CSV table of C-alpha atoms in Angstrom, one decimal:
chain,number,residue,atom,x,y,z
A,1,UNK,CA,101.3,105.7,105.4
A,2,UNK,CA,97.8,106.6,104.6
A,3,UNK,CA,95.5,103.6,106.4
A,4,UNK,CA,93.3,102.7,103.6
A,5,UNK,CA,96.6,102.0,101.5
A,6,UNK,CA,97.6,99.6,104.4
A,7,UNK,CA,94.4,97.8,104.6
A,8,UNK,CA,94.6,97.2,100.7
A,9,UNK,CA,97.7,95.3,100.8
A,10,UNK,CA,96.8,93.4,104.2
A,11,UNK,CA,93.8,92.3,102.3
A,12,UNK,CA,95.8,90.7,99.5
A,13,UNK,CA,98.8,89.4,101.8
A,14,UNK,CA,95.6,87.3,104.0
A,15,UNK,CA,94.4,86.2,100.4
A,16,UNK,CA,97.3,85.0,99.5
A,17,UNK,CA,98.6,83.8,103.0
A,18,UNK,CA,95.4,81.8,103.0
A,19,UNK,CA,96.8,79.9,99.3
A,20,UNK,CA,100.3,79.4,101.0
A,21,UNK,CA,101.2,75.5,100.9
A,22,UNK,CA,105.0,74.0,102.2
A,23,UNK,CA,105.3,73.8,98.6
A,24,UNK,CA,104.0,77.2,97.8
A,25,UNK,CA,105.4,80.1,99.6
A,26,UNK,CA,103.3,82.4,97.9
A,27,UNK,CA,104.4,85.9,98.2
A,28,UNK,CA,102.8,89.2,98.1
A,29,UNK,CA,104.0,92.4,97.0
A,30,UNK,CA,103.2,96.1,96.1
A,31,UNK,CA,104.0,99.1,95.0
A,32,UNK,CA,104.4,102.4,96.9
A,33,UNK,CA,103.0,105.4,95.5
A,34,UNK,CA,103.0,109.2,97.5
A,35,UNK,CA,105.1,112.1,98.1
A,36,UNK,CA,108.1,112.4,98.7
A,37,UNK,CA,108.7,115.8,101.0
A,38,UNK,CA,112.0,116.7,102.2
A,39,UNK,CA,112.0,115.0,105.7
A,40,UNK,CA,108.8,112.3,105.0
A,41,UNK,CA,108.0,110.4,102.8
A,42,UNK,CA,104.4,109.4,102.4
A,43,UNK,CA,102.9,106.3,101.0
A,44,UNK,CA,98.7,106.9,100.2
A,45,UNK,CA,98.5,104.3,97.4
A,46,UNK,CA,99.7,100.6,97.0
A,47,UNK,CA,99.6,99.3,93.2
A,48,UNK,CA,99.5,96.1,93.1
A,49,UNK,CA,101.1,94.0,90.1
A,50,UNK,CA,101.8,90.7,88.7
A,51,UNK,CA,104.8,88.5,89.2
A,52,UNK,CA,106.8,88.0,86.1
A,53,UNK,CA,109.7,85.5,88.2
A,54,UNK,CA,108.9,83.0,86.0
A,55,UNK,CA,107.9,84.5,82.4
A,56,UNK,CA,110.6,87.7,82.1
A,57,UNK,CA,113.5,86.5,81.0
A,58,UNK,CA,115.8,89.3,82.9
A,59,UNK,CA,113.8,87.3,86.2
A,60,UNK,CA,114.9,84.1,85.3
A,61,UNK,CA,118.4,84.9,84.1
A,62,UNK,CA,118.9,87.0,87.9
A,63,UNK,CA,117.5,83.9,90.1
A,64,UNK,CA,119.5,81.4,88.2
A,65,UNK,CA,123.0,82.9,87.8
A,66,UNK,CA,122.4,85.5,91.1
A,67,UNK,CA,120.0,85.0,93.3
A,68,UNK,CA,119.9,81.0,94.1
A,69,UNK,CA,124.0,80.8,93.9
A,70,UNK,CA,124.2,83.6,96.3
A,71,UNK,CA,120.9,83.2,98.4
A,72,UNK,CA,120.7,79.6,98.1
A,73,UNK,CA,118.2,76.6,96.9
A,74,UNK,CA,115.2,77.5,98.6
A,75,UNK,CA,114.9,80.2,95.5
A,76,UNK,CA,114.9,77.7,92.9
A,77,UNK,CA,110.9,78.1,94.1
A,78,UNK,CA,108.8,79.5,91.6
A,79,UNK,CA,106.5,80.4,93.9
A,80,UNK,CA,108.9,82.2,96.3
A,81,UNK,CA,110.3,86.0,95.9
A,82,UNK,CA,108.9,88.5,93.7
A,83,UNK,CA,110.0,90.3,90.6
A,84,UNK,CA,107.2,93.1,89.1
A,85,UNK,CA,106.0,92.6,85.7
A,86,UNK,CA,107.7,95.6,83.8
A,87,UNK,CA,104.5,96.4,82.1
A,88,UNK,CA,102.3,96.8,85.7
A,89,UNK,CA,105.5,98.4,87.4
A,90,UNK,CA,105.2,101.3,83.9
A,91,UNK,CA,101.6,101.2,84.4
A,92,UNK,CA,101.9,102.1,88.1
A,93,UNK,CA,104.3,104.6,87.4
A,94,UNK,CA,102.4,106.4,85.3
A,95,UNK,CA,99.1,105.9,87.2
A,96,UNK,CA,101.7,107.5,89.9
A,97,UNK,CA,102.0,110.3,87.6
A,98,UNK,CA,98.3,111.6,86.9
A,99,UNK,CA,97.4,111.8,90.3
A,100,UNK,CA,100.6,113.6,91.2
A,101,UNK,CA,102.5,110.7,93.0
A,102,UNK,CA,105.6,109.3,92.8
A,103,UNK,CA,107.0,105.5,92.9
A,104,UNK,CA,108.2,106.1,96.4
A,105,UNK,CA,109.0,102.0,96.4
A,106,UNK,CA,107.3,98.5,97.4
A,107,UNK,CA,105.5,96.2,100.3
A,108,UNK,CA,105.5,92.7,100.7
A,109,UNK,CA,104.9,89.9,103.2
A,110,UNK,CA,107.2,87.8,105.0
A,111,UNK,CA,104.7,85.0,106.4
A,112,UNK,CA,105.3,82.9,109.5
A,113,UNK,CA,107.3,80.2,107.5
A,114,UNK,CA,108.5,78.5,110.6
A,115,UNK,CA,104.7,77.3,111.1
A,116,UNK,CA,103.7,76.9,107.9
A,117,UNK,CA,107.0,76.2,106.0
A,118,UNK,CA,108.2,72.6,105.2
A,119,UNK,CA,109.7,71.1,107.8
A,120,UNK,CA,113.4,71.3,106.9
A,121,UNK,CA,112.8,75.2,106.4
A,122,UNK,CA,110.9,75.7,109.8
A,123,UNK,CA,114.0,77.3,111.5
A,124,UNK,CA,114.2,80.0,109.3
A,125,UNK,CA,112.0,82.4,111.4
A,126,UNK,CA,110.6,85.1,109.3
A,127,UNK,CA,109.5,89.0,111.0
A,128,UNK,CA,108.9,92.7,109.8
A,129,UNK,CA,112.9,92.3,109.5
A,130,UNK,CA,115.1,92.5,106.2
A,131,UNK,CA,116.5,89.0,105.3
A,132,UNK,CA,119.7,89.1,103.3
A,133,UNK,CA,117.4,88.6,99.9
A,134,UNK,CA,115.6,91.7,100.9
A,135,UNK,CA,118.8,93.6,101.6
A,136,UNK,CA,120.3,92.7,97.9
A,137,UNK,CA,116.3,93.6,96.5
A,138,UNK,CA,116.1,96.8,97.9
A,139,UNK,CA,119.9,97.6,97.6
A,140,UNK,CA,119.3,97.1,93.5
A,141,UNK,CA,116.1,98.9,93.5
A,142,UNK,CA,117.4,101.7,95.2
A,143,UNK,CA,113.9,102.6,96.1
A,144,UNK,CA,113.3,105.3,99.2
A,145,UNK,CA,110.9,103.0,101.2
A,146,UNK,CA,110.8,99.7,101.5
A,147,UNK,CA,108.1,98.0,103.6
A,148,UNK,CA,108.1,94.5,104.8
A,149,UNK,CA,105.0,93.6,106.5
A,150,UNK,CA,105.2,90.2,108.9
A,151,UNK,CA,102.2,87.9,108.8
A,152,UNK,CA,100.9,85.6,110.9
A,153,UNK,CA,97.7,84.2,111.7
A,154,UNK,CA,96.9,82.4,115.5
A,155,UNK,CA,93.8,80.4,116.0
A,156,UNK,CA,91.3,82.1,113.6
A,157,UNK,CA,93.0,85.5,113.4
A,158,UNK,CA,95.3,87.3,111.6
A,159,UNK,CA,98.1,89.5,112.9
A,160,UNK,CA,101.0,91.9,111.6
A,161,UNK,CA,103.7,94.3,112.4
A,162,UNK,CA,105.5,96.2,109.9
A,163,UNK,CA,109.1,97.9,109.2
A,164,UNK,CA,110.2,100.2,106.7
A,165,UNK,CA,113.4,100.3,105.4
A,166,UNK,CA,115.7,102.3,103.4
A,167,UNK,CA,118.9,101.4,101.1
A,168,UNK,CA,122.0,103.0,101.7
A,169,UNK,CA,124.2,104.6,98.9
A,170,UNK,CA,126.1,101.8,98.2
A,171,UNK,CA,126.3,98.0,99.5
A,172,UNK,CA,123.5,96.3,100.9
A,173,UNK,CA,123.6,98.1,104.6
A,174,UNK,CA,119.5,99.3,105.6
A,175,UNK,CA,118.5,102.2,107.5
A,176,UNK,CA,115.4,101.4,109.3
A,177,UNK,CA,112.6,104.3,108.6
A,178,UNK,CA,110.2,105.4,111.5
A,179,UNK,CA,106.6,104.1,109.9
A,180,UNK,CA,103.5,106.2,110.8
A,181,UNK,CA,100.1,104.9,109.9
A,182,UNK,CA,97.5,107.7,109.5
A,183,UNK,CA,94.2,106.9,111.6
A,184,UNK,CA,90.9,107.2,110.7
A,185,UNK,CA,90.2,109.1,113.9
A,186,UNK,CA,89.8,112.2,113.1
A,187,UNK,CA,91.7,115.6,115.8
A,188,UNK,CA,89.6,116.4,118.4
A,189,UNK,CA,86.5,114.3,117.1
């Protein structure tokens, strides 16, 4: 993953950690876009789109009848989980396109919910790990790559760590993917 596409989404997942209430679990999500070669897969975009959780009709129909029976109560948040707005996730696939990328898949942030979180949800400790939500997500997306980035802020900074993951054929089983970040640095500078 190309560095400047990481610091793009960490600056809109501490922008939006930074509007999280108990009340709002505000999330933050992405799109991957790269190449896909035939043992790496490389991520040097994010594209960035709106939530439509609330306003697609598809998104309201899957959290009421799937996602809140099976993932429970917490969902019935409008605020929590993401679902892209078809018209950005088009848009980013054709921006994709012209620069000779490919929708290789998404980012988003798990903050640290068991400090911030209302209090009856404060044992549910979030990290850079797949929670069953994200394992049904990325097993209907069926997207290569799948990044969850775990942030939390101490005192008056900010701090992540990040794991990729990958679906497998069928069910909701991951296979964790080894994440590179390019430096800046540049060979024998």
């Amino acid at each position: 993953m190309d560095d400047e596409a990481l610091d793009d989404f960490l600056t809109a997942a501490v922008g939006e950690y930074q509007l999280i209430t108990p009340a709002t679990p505000l999330p933050c999500f992405a799109l991957l876009l790269g190449t896909a070669g035939p043992a790496t897969l490389h991520v040097e975009r994010v594209a960035f789109g709106r939530n439509a959780r609330t306003t697609d009709p598809s998104a309201r129909r899957e959290f009421s009848e799937t996602i809140v029976p099976r993932f429970g109560a917490a969902y019935e948040n409008e605020h929590r989980a993401w679902w892209v707005d078809s018209r950005d996730l088009l848009k980013a696939s054709r921006e994709a396109e012209t620069l000779g990328l490919e929708l290789l898949g998404s980012i988003h942030m798990h903050p640290d919910w068991h400090r911030i979180g209302p209090p009856q949800e404060r044992g549910l400790v979030l990290s850079e790990r797949p929670t069953p939500m994200d394992r049904h997500v990325f097993a209907q997306t069926a997207w290569p790559i799948n990044v969850i980035c775990y942030l939390e802020r101490r005192d008056n900074a900010f701090y992540h760590a990040l794991a990729a993951w990958s679906p497998a054929r069928c069910g909701t089983e991951l296979t964790a993917l080894p994440l590179r970040i390019r430096t800046r640095t540049k060979v024998g500078a």
